[in-house]
Coordinates of C-alpha atoms and ligand atoms in Angstrom, one line a residue:
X1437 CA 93.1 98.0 83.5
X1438 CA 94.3 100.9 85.5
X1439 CA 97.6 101.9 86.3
X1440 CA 99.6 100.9 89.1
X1441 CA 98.9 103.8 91.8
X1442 CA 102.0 103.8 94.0
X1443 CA 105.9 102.7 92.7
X1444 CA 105.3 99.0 94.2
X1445 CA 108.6 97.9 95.7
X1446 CA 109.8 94.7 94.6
X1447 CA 109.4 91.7 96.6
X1448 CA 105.7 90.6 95.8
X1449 CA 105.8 92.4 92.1
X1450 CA 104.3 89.3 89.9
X1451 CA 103.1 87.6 92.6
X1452 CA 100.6 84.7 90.9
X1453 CA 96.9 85.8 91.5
X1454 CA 95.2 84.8 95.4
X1455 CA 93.9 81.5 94.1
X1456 CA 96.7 80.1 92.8
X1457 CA 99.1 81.5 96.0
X1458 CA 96.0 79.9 98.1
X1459 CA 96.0 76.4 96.5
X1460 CA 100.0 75.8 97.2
X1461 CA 99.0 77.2 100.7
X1462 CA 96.0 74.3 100.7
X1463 CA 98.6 71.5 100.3
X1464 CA 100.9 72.4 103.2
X1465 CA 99.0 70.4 105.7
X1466 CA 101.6 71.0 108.8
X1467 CA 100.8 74.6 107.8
X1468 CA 97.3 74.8 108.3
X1469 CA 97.6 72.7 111.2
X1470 CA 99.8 75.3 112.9
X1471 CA 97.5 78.2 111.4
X1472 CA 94.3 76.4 113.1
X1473 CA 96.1 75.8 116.4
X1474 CA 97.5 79.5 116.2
X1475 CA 94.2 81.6 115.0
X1476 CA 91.7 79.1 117.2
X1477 CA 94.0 80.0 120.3
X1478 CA 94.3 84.1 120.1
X1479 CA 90.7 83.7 119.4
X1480 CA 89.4 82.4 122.2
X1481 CA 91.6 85.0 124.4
X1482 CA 90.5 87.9 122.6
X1483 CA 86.7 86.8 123.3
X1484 CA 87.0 86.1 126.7
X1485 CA 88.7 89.1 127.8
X1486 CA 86.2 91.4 125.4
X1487 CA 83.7 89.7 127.1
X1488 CA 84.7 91.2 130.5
X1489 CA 84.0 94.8 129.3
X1490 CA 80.2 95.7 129.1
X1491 CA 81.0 98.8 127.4
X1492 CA 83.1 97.4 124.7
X1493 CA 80.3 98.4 121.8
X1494 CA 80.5 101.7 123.3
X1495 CA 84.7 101.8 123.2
X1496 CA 84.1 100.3 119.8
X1497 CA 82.1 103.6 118.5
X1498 CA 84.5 105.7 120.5
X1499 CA 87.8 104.1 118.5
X1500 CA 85.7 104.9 115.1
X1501 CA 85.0 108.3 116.0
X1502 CA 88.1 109.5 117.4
X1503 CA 89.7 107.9 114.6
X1504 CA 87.0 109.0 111.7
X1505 CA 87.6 112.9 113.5
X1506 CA 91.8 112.2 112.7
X1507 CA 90.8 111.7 109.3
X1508 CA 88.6 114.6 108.8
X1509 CA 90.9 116.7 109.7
X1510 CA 94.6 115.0 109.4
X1511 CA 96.2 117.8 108.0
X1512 CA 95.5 119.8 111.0
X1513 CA 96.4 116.6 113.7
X1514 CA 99.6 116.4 111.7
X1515 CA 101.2 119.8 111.4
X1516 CA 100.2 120.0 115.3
X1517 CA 102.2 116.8 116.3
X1518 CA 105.4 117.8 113.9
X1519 CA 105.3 121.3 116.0
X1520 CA 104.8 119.5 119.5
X1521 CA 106.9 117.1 118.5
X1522 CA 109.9 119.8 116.7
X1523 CA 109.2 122.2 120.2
X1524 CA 111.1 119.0 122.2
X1525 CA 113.7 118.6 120.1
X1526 CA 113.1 115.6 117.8
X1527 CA 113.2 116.0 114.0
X1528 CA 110.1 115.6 111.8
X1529 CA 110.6 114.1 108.0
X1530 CA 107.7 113.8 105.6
X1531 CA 108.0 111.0 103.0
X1532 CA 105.8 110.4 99.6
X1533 CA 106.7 107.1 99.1
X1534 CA 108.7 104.3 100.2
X1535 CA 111.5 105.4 98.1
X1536 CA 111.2 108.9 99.6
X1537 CA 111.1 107.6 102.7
X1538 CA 113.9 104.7 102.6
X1539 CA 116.4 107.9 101.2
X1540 CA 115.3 109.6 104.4
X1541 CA 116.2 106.8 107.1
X1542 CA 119.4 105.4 105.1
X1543 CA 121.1 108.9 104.8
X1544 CA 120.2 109.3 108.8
X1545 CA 121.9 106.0 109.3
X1546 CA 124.6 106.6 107.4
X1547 CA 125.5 110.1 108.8
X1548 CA 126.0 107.8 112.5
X1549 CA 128.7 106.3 110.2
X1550 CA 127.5 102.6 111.5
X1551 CA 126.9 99.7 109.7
X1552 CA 124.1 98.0 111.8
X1553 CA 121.2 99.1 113.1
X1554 CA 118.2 97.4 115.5
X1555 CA 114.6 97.3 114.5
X1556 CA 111.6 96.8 117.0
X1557 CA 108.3 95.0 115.0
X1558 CA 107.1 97.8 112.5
X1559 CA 104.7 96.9 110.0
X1560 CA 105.2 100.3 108.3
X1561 CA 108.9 99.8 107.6
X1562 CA 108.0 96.4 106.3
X1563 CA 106.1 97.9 103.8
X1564 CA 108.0 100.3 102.5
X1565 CA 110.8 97.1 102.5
X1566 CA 113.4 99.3 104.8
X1567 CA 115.6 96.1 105.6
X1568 CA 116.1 95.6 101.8
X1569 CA 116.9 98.8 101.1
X1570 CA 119.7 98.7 104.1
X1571 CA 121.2 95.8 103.2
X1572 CA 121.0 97.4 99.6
X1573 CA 123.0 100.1 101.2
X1574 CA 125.7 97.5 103.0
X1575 CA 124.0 98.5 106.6
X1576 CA 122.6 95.6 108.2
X1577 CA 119.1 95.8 110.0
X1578 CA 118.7 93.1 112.9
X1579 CA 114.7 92.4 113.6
X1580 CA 114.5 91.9 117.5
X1581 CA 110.9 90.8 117.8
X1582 CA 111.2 87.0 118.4
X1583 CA 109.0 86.0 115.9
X1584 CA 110.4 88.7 113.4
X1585 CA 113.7 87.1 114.1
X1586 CA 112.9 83.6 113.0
X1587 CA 111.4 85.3 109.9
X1588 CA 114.8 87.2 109.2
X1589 CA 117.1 84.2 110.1
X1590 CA 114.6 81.9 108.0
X1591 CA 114.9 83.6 105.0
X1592 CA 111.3 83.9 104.6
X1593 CA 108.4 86.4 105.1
X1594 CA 106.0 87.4 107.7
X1595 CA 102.3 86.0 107.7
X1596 CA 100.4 87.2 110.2
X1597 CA 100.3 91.0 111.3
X1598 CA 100.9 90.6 114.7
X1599 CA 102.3 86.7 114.6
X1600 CA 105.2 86.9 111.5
X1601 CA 106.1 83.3 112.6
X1602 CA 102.8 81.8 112.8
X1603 CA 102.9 79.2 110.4
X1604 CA 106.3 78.0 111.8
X1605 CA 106.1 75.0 114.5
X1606 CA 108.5 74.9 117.4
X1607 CA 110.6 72.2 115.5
X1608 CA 111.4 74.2 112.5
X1609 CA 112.0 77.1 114.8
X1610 CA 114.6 74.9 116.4
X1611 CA 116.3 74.3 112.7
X1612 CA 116.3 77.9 111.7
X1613 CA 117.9 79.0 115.1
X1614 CA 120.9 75.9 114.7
X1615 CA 121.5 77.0 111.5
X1616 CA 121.4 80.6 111.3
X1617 CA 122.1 82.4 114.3
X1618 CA 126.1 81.6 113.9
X1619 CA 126.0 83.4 111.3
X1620 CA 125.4 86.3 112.4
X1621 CA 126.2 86.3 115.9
X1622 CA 125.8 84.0 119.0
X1623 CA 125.0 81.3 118.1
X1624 CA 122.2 78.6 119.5
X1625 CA 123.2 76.0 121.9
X1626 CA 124.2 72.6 120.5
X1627 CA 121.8 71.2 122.8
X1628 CA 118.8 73.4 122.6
X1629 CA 115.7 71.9 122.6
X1630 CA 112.4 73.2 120.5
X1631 CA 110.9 73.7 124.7
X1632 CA 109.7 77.2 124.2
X1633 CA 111.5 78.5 126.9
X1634 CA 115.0 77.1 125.4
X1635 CA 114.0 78.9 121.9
X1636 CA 113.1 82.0 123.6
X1637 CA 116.4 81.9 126.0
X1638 CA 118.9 81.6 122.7
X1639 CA 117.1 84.3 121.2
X1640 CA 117.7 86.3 123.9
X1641 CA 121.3 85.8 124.4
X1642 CA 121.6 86.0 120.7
X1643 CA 119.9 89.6 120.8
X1644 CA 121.6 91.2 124.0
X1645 CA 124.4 91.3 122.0
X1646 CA 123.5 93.2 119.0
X1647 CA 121.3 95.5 121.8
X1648 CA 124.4 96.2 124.2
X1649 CA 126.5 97.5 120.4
X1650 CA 123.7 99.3 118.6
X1651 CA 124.1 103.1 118.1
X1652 CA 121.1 103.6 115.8
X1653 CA 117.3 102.1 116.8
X1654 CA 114.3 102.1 114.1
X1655 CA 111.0 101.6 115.1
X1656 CA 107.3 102.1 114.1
X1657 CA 104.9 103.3 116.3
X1658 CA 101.4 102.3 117.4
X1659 CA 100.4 105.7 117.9
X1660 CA 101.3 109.6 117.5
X1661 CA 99.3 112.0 119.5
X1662 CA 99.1 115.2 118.4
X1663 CA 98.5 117.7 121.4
X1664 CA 101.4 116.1 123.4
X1665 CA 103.4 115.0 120.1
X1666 CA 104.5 111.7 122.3
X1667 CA 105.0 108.7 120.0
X1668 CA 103.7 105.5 122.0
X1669 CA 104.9 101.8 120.9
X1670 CA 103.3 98.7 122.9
X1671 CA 105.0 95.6 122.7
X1672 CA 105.2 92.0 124.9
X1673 CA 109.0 90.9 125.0
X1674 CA 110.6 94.1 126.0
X1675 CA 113.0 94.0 122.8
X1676 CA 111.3 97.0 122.1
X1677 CA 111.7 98.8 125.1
X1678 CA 115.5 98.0 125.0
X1679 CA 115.9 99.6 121.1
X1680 CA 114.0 102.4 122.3
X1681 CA 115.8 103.5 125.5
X1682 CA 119.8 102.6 124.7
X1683 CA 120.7 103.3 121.4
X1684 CA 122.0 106.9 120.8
X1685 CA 120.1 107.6 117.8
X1686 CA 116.3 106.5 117.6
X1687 CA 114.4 107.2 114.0
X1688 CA 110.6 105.9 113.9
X1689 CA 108.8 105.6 110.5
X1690 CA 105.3 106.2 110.8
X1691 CA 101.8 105.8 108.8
X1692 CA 100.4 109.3 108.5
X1693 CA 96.9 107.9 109.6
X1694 CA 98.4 107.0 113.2
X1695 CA 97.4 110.1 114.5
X1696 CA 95.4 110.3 117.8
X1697 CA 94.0 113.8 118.7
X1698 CA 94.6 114.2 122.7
X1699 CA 96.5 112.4 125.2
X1700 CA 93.5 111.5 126.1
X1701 CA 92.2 109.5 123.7
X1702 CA 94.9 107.5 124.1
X1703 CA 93.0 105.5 126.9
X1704 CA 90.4 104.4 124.7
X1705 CA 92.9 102.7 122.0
X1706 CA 95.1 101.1 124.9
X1707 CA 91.6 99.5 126.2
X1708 CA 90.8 97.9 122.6
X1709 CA 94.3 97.2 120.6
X1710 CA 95.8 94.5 123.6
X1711 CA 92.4 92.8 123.9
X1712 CA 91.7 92.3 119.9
X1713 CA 95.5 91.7 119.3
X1714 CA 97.1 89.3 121.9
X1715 CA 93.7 88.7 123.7
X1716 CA 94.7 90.4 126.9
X1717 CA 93.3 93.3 129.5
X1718 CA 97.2 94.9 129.1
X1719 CA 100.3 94.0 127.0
X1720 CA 103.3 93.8 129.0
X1721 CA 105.4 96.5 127.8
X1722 CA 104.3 99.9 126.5
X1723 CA 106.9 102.8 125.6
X1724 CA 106.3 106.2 125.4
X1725 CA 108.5 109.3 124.1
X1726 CA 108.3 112.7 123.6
X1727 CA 111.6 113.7 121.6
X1728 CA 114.8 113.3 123.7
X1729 CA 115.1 113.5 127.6
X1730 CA 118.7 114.7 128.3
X1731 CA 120.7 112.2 129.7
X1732 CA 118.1 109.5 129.5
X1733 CA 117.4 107.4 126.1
X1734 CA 118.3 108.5 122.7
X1735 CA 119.5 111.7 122.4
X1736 CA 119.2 112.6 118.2
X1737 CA 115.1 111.8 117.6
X1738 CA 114.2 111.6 114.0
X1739 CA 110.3 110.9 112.9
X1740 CA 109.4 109.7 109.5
X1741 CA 105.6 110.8 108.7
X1742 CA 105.4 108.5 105.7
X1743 CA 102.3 108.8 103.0
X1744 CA 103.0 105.5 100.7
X1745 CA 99.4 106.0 99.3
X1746 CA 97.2 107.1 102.1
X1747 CA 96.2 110.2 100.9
X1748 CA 94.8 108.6 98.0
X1749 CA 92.7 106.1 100.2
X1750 CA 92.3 109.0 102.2
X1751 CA 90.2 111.0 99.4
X1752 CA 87.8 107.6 98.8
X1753 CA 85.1 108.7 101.3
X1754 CA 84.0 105.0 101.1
X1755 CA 87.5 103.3 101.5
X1756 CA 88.7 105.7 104.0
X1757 CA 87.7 103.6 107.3
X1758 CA 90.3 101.2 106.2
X1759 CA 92.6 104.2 107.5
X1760 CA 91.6 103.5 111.1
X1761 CA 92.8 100.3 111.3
X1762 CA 94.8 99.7 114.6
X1763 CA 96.9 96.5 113.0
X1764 CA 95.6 94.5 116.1
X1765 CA 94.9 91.8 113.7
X1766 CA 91.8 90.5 115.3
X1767 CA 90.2 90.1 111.5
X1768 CA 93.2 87.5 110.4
X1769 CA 92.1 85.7 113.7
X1770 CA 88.4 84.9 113.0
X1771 CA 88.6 84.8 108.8
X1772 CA 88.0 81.2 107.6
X1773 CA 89.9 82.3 104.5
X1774 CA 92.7 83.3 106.3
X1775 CA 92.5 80.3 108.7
X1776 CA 93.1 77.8 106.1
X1777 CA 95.4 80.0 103.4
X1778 CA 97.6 81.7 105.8
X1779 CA 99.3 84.9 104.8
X1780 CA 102.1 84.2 102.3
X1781 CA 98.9 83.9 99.5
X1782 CA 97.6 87.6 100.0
X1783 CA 101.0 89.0 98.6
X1784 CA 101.6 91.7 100.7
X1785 CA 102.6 92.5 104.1
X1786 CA 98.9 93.2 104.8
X1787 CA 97.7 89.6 105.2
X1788 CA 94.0 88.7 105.9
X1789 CA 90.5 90.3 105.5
X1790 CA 92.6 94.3 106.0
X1791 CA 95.3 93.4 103.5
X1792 CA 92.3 92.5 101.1
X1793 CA 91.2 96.0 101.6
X1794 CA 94.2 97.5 102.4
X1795 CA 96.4 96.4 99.7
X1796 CA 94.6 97.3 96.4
X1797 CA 93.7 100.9 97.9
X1798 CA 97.1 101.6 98.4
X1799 CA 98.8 99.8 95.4
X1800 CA 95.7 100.2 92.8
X1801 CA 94.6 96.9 91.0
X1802 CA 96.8 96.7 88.3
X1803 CA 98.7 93.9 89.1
X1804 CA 97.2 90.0 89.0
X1805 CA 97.3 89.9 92.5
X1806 CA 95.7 93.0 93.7
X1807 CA 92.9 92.0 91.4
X1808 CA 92.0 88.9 93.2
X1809 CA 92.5 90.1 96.3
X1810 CA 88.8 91.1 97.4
X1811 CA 87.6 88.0 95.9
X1812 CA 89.8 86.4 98.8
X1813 CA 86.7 86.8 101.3
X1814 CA 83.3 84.5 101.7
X1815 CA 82.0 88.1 103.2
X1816 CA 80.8 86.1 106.2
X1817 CA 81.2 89.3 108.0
X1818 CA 83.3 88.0 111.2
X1819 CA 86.0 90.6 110.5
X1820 CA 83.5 93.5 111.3
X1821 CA 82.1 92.0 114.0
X1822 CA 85.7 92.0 116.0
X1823 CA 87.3 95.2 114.3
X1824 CA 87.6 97.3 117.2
X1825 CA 87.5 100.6 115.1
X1826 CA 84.4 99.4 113.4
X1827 CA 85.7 98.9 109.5
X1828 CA 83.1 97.4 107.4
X1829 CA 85.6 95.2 105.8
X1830 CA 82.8 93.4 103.6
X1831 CA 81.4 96.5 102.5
X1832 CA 84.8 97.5 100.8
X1833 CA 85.4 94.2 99.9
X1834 CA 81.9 94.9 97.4
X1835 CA 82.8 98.0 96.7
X1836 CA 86.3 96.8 95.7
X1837 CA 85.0 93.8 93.5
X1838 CA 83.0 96.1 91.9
X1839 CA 86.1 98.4 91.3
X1840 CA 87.5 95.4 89.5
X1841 CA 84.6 94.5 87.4
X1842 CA 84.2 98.2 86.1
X1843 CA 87.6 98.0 85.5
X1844 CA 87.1 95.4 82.6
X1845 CA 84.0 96.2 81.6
X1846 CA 83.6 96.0 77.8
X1847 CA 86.7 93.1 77.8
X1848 CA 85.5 90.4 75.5
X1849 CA 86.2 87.7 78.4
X1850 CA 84.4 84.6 78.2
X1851 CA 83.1 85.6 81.8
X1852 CA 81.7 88.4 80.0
X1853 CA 80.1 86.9 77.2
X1854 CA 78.6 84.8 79.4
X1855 CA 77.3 87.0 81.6
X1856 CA 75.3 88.8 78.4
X1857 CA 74.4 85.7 77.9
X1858 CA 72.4 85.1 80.6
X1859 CA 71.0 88.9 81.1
X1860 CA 69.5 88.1 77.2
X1861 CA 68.0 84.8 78.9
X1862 CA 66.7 86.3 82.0
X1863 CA 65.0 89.6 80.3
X1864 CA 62.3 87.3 79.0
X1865 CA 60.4 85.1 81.4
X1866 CA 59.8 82.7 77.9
X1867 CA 63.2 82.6 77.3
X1868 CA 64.4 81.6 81.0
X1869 CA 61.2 78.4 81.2
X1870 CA 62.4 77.6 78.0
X1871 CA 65.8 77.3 79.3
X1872 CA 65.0 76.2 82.6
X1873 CA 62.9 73.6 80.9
X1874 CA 66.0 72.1 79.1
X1875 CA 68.4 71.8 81.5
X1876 CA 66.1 69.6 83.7
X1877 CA 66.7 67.1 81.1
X1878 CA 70.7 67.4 82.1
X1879 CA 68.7 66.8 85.8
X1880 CA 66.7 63.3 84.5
X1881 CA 70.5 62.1 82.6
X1882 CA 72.1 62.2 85.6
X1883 CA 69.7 60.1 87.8
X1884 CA 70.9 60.1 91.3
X1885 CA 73.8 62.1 91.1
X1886 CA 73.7 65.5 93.1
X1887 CA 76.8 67.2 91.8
X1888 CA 78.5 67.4 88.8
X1889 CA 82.4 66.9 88.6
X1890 CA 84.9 68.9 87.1
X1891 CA 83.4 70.9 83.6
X1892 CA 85.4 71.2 80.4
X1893 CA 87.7 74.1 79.5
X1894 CA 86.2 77.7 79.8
X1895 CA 83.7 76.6 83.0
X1896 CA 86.7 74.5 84.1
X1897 CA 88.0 77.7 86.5
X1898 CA 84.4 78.0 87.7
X1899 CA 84.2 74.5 88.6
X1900 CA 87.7 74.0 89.8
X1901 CA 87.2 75.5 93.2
X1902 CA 83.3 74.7 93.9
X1903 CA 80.5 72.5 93.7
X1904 CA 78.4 72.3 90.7
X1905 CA 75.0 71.2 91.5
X1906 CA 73.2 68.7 89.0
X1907 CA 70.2 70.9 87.8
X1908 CA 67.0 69.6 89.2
X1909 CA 64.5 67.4 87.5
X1910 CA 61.6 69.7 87.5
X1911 CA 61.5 73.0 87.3
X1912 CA 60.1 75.6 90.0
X1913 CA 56.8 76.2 87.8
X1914 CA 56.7 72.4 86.6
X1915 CA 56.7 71.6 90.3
X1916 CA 54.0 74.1 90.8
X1917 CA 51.8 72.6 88.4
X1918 CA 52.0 69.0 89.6
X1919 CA 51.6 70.0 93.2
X1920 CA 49.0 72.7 92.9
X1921 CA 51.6 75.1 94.9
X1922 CA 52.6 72.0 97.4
X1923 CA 49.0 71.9 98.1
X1924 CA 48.6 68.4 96.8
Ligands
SF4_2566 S1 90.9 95.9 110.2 FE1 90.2 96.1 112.3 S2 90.4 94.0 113.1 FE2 91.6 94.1 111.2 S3 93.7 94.6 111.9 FE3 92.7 96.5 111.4 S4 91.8 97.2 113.3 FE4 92.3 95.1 113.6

């Protein structure tokens, strides 16, 4: 077994394997019910407006280029935007690792001397678990993306990439908002309703409040161009656009890999991520800055390049697609797997077919979890086909199970004796009619039955989660014979 590859932070550290995480999912029916509704609806938007765009193969290629040239050369893209970006007067920080780069933003925050700080929707932060490490740190960090709110006032964790909330129905939303939002500020009406507008209207009060005090802003961002050095965030509620123009102090932690060469390039990405994440032609709110603008917006502009692991995935020539993913999320959307499981059983922030790939590449597959994890895929291949950057998620997913396998090679597991076991049997065509021969008298003792039920202790893990056809009557060659080759 290898070694873990990057200091995991703690939350999902011995997380049970996929299977087991994806069983207790199985049982929570009002769960997959919402997850059906949820997935089935962003689904059906995303196709119809891709459908609109006759070029959309050709944008498709153009995404995977542009970003395939980033990673060729991201040492290059990246010094360029910290020197663009350092030339207007905003501060570049580079961070190793999520420790590195939780050190950077808390001392930042604490040299504002406040205790409180607003976040727009960053899936970067969330990995390197900033708001833990805040709070660690007494500062409180208050998530003002409405579904990132219910997640934070629900005590509970994020699901979907672009949908956090997605496995929560309007009448639980409801609960969470009575209960929690006195606590730590306005709180809901006594008479709110779960009407989505009512949800969305308390939220909103709720929020202006923390918006109108807040000195210090963190964000992620979608994109960081390098010849411009502009940092670009696109959003649908506007709580993004209000953390990134009034608070005095904005600091934005950022993938390396979310490098775009040229301005304009840009255009290309802004055509593909709304489409394959919301399902539409434009999202309502983009943001763009390029260090601070005196007297408008923040004035002190910090940048957090963080690595957490990509330059290892960076150096797999193989894995490194998985570096060009946009987080639009349009693979969670279309995966059966994820469909049914949600995102709680991938055991990471990364959820779905990418956080299969993602995950183990950036955390190894040391753990329980991270070994399952490619296994979590029937490789139907519907994640490819909607990736708007083109990542051949089955491909990796192969390449990743096969990663796994290596890795425990020579184990005296009863998988693997039984896998010798049958590479004896099949290197002798005598061997395998003998045995092929035998077990169609399993086929005759079982008479009509088509499927055997649950098998005894070791197959027992095998059988738990499939089918197990009753072996047929007659063999292929026995068949032959009788038949003459169907002939008869
Ligand atoms: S892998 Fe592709 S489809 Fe999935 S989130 Fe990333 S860019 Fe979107």
């Amino acid at each position: 077994m290898s070694a873990p590859l990057a200091k995991t932070t703690p939350t999902f550290v011995g997380m049970p394997k996929f299977p087991a995480m994806a069983k207790d999912a199985l049982a929570n029916t009002q769960q997959r019910r919402n997850l059906l509704h949820a997935t089935h609806t962003i689904r059906a938007k995303r196709a119809s407006v891709v459908e609109e765009v006759p070029q959309w193969e050709a944008l498709r290629l153009n995404g995977a280029d542009v970003k395939d040239e980033v990673l060729a050369n991201l040492d290059s893209y990246l010094l360029q935007f910290e020197e663009k970006l350092t030339e207007r007067g905003a501060t570049v920080h580079w961070a190793r690792d999520a420790e590195e780069a939780n050190r950077i933003v808390l001392d930042l925050v604490r040299a504002e001397g406040v205790d409180e700080v607003v976040k727009v929707k960053s899936m970067a932060t969330q990995e390197i678990e900033l708001n833990e490490a805040l709070e660690a740190a007494g500062i409180h960090a208050w998530e003002t993306d409405l579904a990132e709110l219910i997640i934070q006032l629900g005590h509970d964790r994020p699901s979907h990439i672009l949908v956090p909330a997605i496995h929560r129905g309007r009448a639980e939303i409801r609960q969470i908002f009575r209960q929690e939002m006195g606590k730590v500020g306005r709180p809901a009406p006594e008479d709110m309703t779960d009407a989505p507008r009512e949800l969305a209207e308390a939220a909103r009060l709720h929020l202006r409040e923390k918006f109108l005090r807040a000195k210090v802003a963190i964000s992620g961002a979608n994109f960081a161009i390098a010849d411009t050095g502009t940092l670009v965030v696109l959003e649908s509620e506007g709580n993004g656009r209000m953390c990134l123009t009034l608070p005095e102090t904005l600091i934005s932690v950022v993938g390396i890999e979310k490098v775009l060469p040229t301005w304009e390039d840009l255009g290309t990405f802004m055509q593909l991520l709304p489409r394959s994440s919301t399902g539409e032609r434009m999202n309502p709110y983009t943001t763009m800055w390029t260090g601070p603008a005196e007297g408008d917006g923040p004035q002190n502009v910090h940048v957090v390049l963080i690595d957490n692991g990509r330059t290892r995935v960076l150096a797999d020539e193989v894995g490194r697609q998985t570096l060009r993913c946009i987080r639009c999320s349009a693979c969670l959307n279309v995966c059966p797997v994820y469909e049914r499981v949600g995102g709680h059983a991938y055991g990471s922030v990364y959820p779905g077919p990418i956080g299969a790939v993602l995950t183990p590449q950036l955390r190894g597959t040391s753990s329980a979890i991270d070994q399952s994890l490619p296994y979590a895929s029937s490789l139907c291949g519907a994640c490819f086909e909607v990736c708007p950057v083109r990542i051949d998620i089955p491909r990796l997913l192969v390449k990743l199970r096969t990663q796994v396998v290596d890795e425990h090679r020579g184990h005296n597991s009863v998988e693997s004796r039984t896998m010798q076991a049958a590479a004896w049997m099949f290197a002798d065509s005598r061997r395998l009619a003998k045995a092929q021969k035998a077990s169609t008298l399993g086929g005759k003792l079982l008479g009509r039955r088509t499927a055997l039920g649950a098998l005894p202790w070791p197959a027992s893990s095998w059988s738990s989660a499939r089918d197990v056809p009753v072996p047929p009557k007659e063999t292929f060659r026995q068949w032959w014979d009788r038949t003459g080759g169907g002939q008869a």
